[in-house]
XYZ file of C-alpha atoms in Angstrom:
566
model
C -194.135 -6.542 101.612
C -190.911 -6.490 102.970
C -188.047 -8.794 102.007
C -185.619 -10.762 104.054
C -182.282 -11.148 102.842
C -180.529 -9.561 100.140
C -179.523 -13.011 98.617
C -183.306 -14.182 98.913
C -184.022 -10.978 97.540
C -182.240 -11.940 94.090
C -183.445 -15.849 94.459
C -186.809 -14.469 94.080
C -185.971 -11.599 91.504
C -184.061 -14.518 89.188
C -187.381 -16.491 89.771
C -190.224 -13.741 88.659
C -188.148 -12.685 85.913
C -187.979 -16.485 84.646
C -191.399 -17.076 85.609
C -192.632 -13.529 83.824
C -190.174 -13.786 80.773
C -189.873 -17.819 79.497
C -188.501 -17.217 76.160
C -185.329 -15.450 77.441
C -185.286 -18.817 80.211
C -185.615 -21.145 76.999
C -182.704 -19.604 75.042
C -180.054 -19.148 77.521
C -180.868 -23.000 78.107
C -180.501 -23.955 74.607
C -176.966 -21.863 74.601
C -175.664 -23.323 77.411
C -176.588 -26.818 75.568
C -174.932 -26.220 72.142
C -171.534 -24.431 73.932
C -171.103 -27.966 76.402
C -171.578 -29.926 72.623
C -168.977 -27.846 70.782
C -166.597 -28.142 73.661
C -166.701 -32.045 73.831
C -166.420 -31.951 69.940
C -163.610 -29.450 69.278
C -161.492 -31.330 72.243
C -162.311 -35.236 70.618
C -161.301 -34.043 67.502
C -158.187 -35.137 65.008
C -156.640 -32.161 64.422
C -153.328 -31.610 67.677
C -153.911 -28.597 69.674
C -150.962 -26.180 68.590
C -149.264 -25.248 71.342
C -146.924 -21.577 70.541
C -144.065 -22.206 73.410
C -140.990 -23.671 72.012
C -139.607 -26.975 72.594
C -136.082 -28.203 72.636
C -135.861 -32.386 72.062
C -132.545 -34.046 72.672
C -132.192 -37.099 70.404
C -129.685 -40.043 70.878
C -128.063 -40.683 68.044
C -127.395 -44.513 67.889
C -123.734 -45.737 66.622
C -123.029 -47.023 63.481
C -122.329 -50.495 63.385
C -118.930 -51.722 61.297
C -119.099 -53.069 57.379
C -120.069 -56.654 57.056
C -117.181 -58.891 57.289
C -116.290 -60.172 53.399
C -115.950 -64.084 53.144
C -113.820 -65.381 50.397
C -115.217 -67.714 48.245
C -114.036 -71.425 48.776
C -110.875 -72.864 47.168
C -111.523 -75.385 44.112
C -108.973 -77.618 43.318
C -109.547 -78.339 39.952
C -106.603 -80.751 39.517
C -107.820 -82.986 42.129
C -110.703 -85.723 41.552
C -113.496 -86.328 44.078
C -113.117 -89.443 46.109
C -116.001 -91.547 44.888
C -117.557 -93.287 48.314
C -116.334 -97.051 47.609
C -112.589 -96.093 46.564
C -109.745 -94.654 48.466
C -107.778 -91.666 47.544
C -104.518 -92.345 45.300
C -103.070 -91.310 41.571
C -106.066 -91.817 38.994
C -104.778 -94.003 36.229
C -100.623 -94.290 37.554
C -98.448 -95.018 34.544
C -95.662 -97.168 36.020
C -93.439 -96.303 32.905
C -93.943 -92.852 32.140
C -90.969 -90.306 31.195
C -92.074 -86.836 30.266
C -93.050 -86.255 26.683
C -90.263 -84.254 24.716
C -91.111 -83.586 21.322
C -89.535 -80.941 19.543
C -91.724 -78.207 19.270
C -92.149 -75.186 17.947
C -92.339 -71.463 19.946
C -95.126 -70.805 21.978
C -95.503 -74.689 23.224
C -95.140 -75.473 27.179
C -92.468 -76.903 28.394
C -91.754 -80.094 30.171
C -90.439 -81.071 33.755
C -87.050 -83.348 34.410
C -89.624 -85.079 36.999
C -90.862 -87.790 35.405
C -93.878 -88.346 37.574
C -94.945 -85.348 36.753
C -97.442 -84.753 33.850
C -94.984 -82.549 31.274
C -96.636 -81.526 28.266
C -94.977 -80.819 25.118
C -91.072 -79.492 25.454
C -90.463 -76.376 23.290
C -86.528 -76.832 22.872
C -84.511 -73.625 21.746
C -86.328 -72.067 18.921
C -83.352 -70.469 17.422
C -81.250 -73.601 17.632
C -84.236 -76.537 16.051
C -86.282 -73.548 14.284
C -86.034 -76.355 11.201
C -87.111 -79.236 12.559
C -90.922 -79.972 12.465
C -92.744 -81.284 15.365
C -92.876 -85.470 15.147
C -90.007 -87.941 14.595
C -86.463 -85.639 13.688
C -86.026 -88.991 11.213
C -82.776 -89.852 12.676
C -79.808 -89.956 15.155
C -77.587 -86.675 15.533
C -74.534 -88.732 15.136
C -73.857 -87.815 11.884
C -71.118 -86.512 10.782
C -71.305 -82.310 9.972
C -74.715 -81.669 11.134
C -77.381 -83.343 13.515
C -77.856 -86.345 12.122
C -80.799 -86.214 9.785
C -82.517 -83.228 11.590
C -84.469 -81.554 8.739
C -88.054 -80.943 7.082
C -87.935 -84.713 5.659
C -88.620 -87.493 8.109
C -86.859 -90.835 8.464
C -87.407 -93.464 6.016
C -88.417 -95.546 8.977
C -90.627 -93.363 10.793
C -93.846 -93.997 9.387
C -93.834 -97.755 8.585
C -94.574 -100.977 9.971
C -93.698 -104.793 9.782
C -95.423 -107.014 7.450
C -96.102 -108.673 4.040
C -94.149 -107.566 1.370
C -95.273 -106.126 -1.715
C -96.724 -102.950 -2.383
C -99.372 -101.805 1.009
C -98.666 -105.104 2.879
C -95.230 -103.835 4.645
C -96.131 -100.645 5.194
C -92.935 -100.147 3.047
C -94.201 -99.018 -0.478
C -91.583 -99.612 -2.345
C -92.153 -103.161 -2.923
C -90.203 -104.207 0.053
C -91.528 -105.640 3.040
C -89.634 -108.346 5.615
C -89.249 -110.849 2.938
C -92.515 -112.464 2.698
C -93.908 -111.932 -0.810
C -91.893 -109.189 -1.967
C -88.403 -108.816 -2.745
C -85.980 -108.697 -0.104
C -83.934 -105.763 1.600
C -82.172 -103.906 3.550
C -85.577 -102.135 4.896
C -87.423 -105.162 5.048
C -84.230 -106.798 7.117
C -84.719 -103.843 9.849
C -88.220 -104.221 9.752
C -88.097 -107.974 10.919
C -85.710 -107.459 13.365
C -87.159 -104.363 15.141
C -90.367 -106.756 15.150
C -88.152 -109.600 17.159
C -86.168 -106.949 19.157
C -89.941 -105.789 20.732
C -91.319 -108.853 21.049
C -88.467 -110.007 23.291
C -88.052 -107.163 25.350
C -88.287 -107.769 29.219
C -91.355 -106.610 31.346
C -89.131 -104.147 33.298
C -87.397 -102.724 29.725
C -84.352 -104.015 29.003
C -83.215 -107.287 26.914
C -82.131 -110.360 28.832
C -79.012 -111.709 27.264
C -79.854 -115.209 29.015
C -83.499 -114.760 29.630
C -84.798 -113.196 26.840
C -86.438 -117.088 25.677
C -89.160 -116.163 28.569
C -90.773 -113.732 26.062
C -91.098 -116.290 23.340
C -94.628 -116.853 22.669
C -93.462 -119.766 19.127
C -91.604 -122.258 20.651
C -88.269 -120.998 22.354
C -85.531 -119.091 20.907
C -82.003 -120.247 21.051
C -78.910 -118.625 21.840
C -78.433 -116.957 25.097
C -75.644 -114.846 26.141
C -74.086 -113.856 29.301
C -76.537 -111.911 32.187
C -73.667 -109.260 33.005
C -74.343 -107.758 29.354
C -77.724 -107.129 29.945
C -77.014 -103.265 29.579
C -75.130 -102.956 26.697
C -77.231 -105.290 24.392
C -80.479 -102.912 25.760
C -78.131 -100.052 24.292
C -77.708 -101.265 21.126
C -81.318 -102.359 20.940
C -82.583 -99.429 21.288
C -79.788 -97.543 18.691
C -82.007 -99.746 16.265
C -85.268 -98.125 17.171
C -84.067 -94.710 17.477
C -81.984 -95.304 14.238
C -85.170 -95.870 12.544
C -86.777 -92.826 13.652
C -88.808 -94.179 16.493
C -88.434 -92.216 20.247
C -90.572 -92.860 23.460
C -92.979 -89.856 21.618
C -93.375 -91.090 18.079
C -93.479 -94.033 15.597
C -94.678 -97.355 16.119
C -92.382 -98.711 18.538
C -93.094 -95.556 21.277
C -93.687 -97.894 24.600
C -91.183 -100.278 23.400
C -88.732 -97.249 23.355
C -89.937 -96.027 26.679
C -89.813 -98.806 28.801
C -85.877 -99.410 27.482
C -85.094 -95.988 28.097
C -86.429 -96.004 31.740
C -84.596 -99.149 32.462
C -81.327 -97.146 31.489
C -82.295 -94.585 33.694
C -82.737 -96.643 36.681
C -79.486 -98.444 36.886
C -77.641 -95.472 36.642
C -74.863 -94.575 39.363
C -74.488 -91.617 40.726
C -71.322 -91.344 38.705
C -73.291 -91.536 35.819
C -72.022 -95.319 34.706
C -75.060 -97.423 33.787
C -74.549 -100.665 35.764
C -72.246 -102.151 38.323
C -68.606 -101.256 37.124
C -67.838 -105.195 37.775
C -65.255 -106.931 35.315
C -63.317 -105.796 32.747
C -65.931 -105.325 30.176
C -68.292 -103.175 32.158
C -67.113 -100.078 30.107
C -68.669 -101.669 26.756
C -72.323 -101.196 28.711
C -71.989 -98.078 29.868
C -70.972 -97.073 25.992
C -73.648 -98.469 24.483
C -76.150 -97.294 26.628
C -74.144 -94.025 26.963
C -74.793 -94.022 23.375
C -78.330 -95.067 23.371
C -79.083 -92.251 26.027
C -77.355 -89.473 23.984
C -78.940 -90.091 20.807
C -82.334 -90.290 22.655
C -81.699 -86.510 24.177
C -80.538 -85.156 20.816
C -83.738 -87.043 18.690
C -85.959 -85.560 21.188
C -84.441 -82.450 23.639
C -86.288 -84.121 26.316
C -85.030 -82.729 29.979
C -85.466 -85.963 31.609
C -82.526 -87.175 29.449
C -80.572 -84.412 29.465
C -78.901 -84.467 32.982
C -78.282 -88.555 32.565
C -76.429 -88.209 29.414
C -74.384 -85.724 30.653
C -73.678 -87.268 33.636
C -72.580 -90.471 31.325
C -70.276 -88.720 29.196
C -68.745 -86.670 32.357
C -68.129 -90.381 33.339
C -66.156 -91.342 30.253
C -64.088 -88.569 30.727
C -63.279 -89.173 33.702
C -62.394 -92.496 32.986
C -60.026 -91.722 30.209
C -56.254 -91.905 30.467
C -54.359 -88.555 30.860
C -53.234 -87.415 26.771
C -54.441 -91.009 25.783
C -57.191 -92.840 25.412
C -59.732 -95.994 27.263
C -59.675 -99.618 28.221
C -61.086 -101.121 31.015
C -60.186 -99.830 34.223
C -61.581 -97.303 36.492
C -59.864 -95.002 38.104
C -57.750 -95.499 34.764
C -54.694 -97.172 34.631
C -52.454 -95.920 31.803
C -54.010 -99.244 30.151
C -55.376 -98.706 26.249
C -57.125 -100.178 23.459
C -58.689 -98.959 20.162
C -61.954 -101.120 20.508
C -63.226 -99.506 23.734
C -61.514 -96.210 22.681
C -63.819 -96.282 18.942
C -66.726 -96.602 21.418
C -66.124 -93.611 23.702
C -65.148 -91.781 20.812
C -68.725 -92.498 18.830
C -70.298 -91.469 22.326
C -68.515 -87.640 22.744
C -69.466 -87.340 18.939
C -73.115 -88.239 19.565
C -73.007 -85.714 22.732
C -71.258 -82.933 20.665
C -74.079 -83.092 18.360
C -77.008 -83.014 20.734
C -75.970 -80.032 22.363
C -74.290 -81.716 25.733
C -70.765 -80.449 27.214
C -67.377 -82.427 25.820
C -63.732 -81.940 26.613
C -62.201 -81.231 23.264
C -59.160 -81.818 24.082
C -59.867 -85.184 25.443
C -61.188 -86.360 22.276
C -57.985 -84.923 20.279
C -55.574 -86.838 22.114
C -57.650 -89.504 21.829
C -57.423 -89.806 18.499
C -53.797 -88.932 17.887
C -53.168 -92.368 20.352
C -55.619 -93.987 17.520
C -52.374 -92.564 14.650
C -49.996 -93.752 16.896
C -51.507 -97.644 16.437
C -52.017 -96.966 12.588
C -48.825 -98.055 10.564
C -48.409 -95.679 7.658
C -47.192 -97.842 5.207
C -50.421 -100.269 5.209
C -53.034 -97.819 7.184
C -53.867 -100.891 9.399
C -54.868 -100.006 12.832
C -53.812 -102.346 16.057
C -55.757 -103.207 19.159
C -53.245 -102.189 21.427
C -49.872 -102.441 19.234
C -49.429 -100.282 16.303
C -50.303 -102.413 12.903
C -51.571 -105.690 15.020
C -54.647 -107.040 14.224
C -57.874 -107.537 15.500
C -58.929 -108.940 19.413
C -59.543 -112.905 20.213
C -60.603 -114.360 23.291
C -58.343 -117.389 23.658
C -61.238 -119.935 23.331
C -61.639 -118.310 19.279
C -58.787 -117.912 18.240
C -58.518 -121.149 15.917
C -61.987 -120.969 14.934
C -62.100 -116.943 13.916
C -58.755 -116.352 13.193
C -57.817 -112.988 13.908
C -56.133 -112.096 10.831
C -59.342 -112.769 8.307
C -60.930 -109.366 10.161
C -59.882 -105.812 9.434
C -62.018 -104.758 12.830
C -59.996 -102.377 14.130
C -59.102 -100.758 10.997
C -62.782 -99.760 10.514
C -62.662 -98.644 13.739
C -59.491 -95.965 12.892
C -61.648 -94.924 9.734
C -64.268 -94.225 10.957
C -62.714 -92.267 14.152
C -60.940 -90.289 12.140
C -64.245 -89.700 10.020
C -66.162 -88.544 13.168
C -63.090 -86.149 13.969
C -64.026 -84.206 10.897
C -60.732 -85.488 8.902
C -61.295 -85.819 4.687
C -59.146 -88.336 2.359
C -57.037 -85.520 1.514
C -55.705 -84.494 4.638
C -55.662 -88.567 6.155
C -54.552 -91.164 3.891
C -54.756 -93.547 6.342
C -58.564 -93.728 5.611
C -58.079 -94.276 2.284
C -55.410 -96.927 2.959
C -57.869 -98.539 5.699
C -60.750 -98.338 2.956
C -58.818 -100.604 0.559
C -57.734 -103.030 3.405
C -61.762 -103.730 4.313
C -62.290 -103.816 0.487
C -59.987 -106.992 0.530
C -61.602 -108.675 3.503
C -65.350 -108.123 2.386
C -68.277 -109.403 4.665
C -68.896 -113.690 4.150
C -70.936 -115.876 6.053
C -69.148 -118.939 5.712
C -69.010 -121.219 8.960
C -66.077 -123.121 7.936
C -63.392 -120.454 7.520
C -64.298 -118.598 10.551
C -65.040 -115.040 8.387
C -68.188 -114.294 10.467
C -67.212 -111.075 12.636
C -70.268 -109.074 13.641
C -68.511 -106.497 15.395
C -66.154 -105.688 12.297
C -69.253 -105.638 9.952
C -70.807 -102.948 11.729
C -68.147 -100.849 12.144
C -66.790 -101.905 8.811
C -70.157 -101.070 7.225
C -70.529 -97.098 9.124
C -66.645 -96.780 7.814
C -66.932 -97.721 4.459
C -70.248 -96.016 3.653
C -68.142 -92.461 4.799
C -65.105 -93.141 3.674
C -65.823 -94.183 -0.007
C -68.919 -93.398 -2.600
C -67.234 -95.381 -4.855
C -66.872 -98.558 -6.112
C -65.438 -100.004 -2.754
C -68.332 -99.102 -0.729
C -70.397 -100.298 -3.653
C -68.658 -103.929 -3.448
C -69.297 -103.474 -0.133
C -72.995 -102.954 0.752
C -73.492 -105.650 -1.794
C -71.431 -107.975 0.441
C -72.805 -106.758 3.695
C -76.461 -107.310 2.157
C -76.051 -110.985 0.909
C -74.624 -111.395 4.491
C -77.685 -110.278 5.971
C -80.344 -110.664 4.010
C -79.258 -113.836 3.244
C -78.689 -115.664 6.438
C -81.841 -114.068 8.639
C -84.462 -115.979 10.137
C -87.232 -115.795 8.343
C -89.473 -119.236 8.774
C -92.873 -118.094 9.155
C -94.277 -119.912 12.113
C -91.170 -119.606 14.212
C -90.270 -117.564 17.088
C -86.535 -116.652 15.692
C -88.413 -114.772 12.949
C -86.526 -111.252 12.351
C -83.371 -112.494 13.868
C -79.535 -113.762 13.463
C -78.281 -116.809 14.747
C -75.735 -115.604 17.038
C -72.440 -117.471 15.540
C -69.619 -115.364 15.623
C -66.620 -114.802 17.747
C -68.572 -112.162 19.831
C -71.956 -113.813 19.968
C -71.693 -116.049 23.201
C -71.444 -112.839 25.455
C -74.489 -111.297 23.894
C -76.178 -113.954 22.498
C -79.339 -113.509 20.006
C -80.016 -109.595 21.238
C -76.520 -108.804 20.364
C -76.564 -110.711 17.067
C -79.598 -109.202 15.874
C -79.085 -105.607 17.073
C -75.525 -105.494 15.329
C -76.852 -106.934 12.576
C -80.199 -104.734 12.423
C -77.781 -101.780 12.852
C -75.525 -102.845 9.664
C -78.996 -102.736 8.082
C -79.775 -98.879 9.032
C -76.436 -97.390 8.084
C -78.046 -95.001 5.465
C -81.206 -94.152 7.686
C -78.581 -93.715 11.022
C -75.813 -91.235 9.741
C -75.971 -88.996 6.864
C -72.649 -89.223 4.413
C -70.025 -86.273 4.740
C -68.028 -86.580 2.301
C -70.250 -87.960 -1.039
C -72.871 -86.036 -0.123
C -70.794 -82.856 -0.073
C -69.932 -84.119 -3.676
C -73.142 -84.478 -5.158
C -73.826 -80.831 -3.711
C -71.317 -79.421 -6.048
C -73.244 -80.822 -8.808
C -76.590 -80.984 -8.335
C -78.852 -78.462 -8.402
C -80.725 -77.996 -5.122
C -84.230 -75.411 -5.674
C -84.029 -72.541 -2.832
C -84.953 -73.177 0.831
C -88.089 -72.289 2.215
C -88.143 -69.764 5.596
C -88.727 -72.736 7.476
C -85.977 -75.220 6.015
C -83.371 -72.660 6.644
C -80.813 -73.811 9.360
C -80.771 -71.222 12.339
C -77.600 -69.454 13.532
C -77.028 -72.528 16.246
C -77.400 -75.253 13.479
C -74.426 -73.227 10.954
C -72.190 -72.758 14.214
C -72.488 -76.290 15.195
C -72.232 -77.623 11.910
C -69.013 -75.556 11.661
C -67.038 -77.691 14.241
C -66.495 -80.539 12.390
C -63.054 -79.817 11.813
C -62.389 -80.834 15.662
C -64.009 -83.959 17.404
């Protein structure tokens, strides 16, 4: 049988040869079924198809962003308190009458500021020049005569003790001494009351009222009131009491009463320098007392804040001195003189020598050579303003305190030429003035008119350097029956401590200048130490060998060394 087409030939060849041979049929099916599963499953699975044609990738490469910026940690004020919510911002704790504490230190301690709102530490003055002098209370004024005062290891006599009973433990004294209540009386005991009257009358603002001081009585009310243009110079000689006993505004028992005095000074001060109003003609006795008072502070203590406004108080008395003479009462000066004011300027520049502050030398000389030229030679008695007169009177005293029973301003010519560094042997006018006080010893007697304040304290520093013999000895026991006997001392009363202010001088000062004077006459041996005894005794005695630290420095020796010359 023929066939038709050549494609239906193989149709039908494909079909007989699946038809006659079914195994070969049944495998190529199977085949075909396992290679469609392996494809699916090789292309499904993880593994990437590997692909052998090389690629090139360009990557962006992002840029890099700066540092972080640093941010400094916040300020703290430590010095600063937080506000609390209910108060308002101000000075924690003001101190109305603060002045910067000046103690004299020792190396290595901060210093202090010349502000004195400013907190100011301890002052560290020049090591070389205090190296002796422990920190505390120097234990007394740096008037004396050859060295500072009584700069040393040993403390004042005064600086450690109080007011109160006598006896042994109830004045504070231990010696047996107190004011006069229970145990014998002295000289100590005398101080003691009167620096106890001197603080209880002090002002509020810091000085002492001449006529006003009664408001601080809290016993009654005090008599005696002087004159309210004085109030400066009786402040200055209060506080020469205080600091004469070895109290400053830094140590000892009378520190705020010190203080508050010593700012007072400071804020009536011109721009001169002159402490008060330069009204009247006695206006240059205030500004030397508190000239004084301000000196002796700065050399006790080296504090700054009294540095610039005793220098700027003795740069005043200079200026205010005559040309190759000496003081009085005018300023601008006048040619005018008088030993009473000059004695006071004169203690001043000695007082500034000594703590360090700037003097003309010169100035002082010829001051004192006008002193010799109101000396006479034959008696050594020393005018006011002639040569050999006697003492000054205001009109109104003149019966009653006759000048001729005082030997004033002899003591002052003594003890001038004492402070200028002249001995006995090369002056005998201070031996001849010596023997003239030694005749007209201190009395209180009312009814011959022999009470002169004025010449017992000077009469009293005078004697006590110009004699260690038995004048000075007939002295101090005058000059202590004077005092000792005639103080107040009712218990109960608010004149306790003080003087009645009775002599020629008193109604200018009134009870502050009575009892500072007097108080004064009571510190002699505590206030300046004795040239010319003491350099006896030295020859004598035998002193054990200085320590490292009681060794003067280099300054001290130097300073020491210009005695010779005011």
């Amino acid at each position: 049988m023929e066939s038709g087409t050549p494609r239906q030939g193989t149709v039908d060849y494909v079909k007989s040869f699946v038809r006659n041979s079914p195994w070969v049929s049944i495998s190529a099916f199977v085949h075909v079924i396992l290679f469609s599963a392996l494809t699916i499953f090789y292309v499904s699975g993880d593994e990437p198809v590997e692909v052998d044609v090389p690629v090139e990738i360009a990557v962006a490469t992002r840029p890099s962003a700066p540092p972080p910026a640093e941010i400094p940690p916040e300020l703290i004020d430590r010095k600063s308190v937080p506000v609390l919510p209910d108060e308002q911002e101000g000075v924690v704790n003001p101190d109305p009458d603060y002045i910067p504490h000046a103690i004299a230190g020792r190396q290595g301690e901060i210093t202090d500021e010349t502000n004195l709102d400013r907190d100011a530490g301890i002052y560290n003055p020049d090591p070389d020049a205090l190296a002796n002098v422990p920190s505390g209370a120097t234990g007394g004024t740096p008037i004396g005569v050859g060295k500072v005062g009584h700069h040393g290891t040993a403390p004042s006599a005064f600086s450690s003790r109080v007011a109160g009973l006598g006896g042994r433990g109830g004045g504070g004294l231990g010696q047996g001494g107190g004011g006069g209540r229970g145990g014998a009386r002295t000289m100590e005991g005398a101080a003691l009351a009167a620096l106890e009257w001197l603080k209880n009358h002090q002002s509020p603002d810091g000085r002492w009222d001449c006529d006003g001081f009664s408001a601080n009585c809290d016993k009654g009310r005090c008599s005696g009131p002087g004159y309210s243009n004085n109030d400066i110079g009786v402040t200055g000689l209060a506080l020469l009491c205080f600091l004469g006993a070895g109290e400053t505004h830094v140590t000892g028992n009378y520190k705020e009463t010190v203080k508050r005095g010593l700012k007072f000074l400071l804020t009536v001060q011109d721009d001169k320098g002159c402490f008060g109003q330069k009204v009247g003609h006695h206006f240059v006795y205030n500004h030397a007392c508190a000239a004084l008072a301000m000196t002796e502070a700065y050399g006790m203590t080296q504090a700054k804040a009294f540095k610039e406004p005793a220098q700027k108080a003795v740069n005043f008395i200079l200026e205010m001195q005559n040309p190759y003479e000496a003081w009085r009462y005018a300023y601008p000066p006048d040619g005018d003189n008088d030993v009473s004011v000059t004695g006071w300027m004169l203690m001043v520049l000695k007082s500034a020598r000594s703590s360090g502050l700037t003097i003309d030398e010169g100035q002082a000389s010829t001051a004192l050579a006008w002193i010799d030229s109101m000396t006479d030679q034959q008696t050594g008695r020393t005018g006011y303003n002639e040569t050999g007169g006697r003492s000054s009177r205001q009109t109104e005293f003149l019966k009653t305190f006759p000048a001729e029973l005082s030997e004033a301003m002899t003591a002052v010519g003594v003890l001038s030429r004492v402070l200028g560094g002249r001995t006995p042997d090369a002056d005998p006018m201070i031996a001849k003035g010596a023997e003239l006080m030694s005749a007209r010893l201190p009395k209180w007697d009312t009814k011959t008119g022999e009470i002169d304040f004025y010449y017992w304290y000077y009469g009293t520093l005078a004697m006590y350097q110009a004699d260690d013999g038995s004048r000075w000895k007939r002295w101090e026991d005058a000059i202590q029956g004077a005092i000792i006997d005639t103080q107040r001392m009712k218990e109960g009363e608010c004149e306790y401590g003080s003087w009645d202010p009775i002599d020629p001088w008193s109604p200018a000062g009134g009870r502050v200048y009575s009892t500072a004077v007097l108080c004064l006459c009571a510190l002699i041996k505590y206030r300046y130490p004795r040239v010319f005894g003491a350099s006896k005794r030295r020859k004598s005695a035998v002193r054990p060998p200085l320590r490292p630290w009681q060794r003067p420095s280099r300054r001290v020796v130097r300073r020491a060394s210009h005695v010779a010359a005011l």
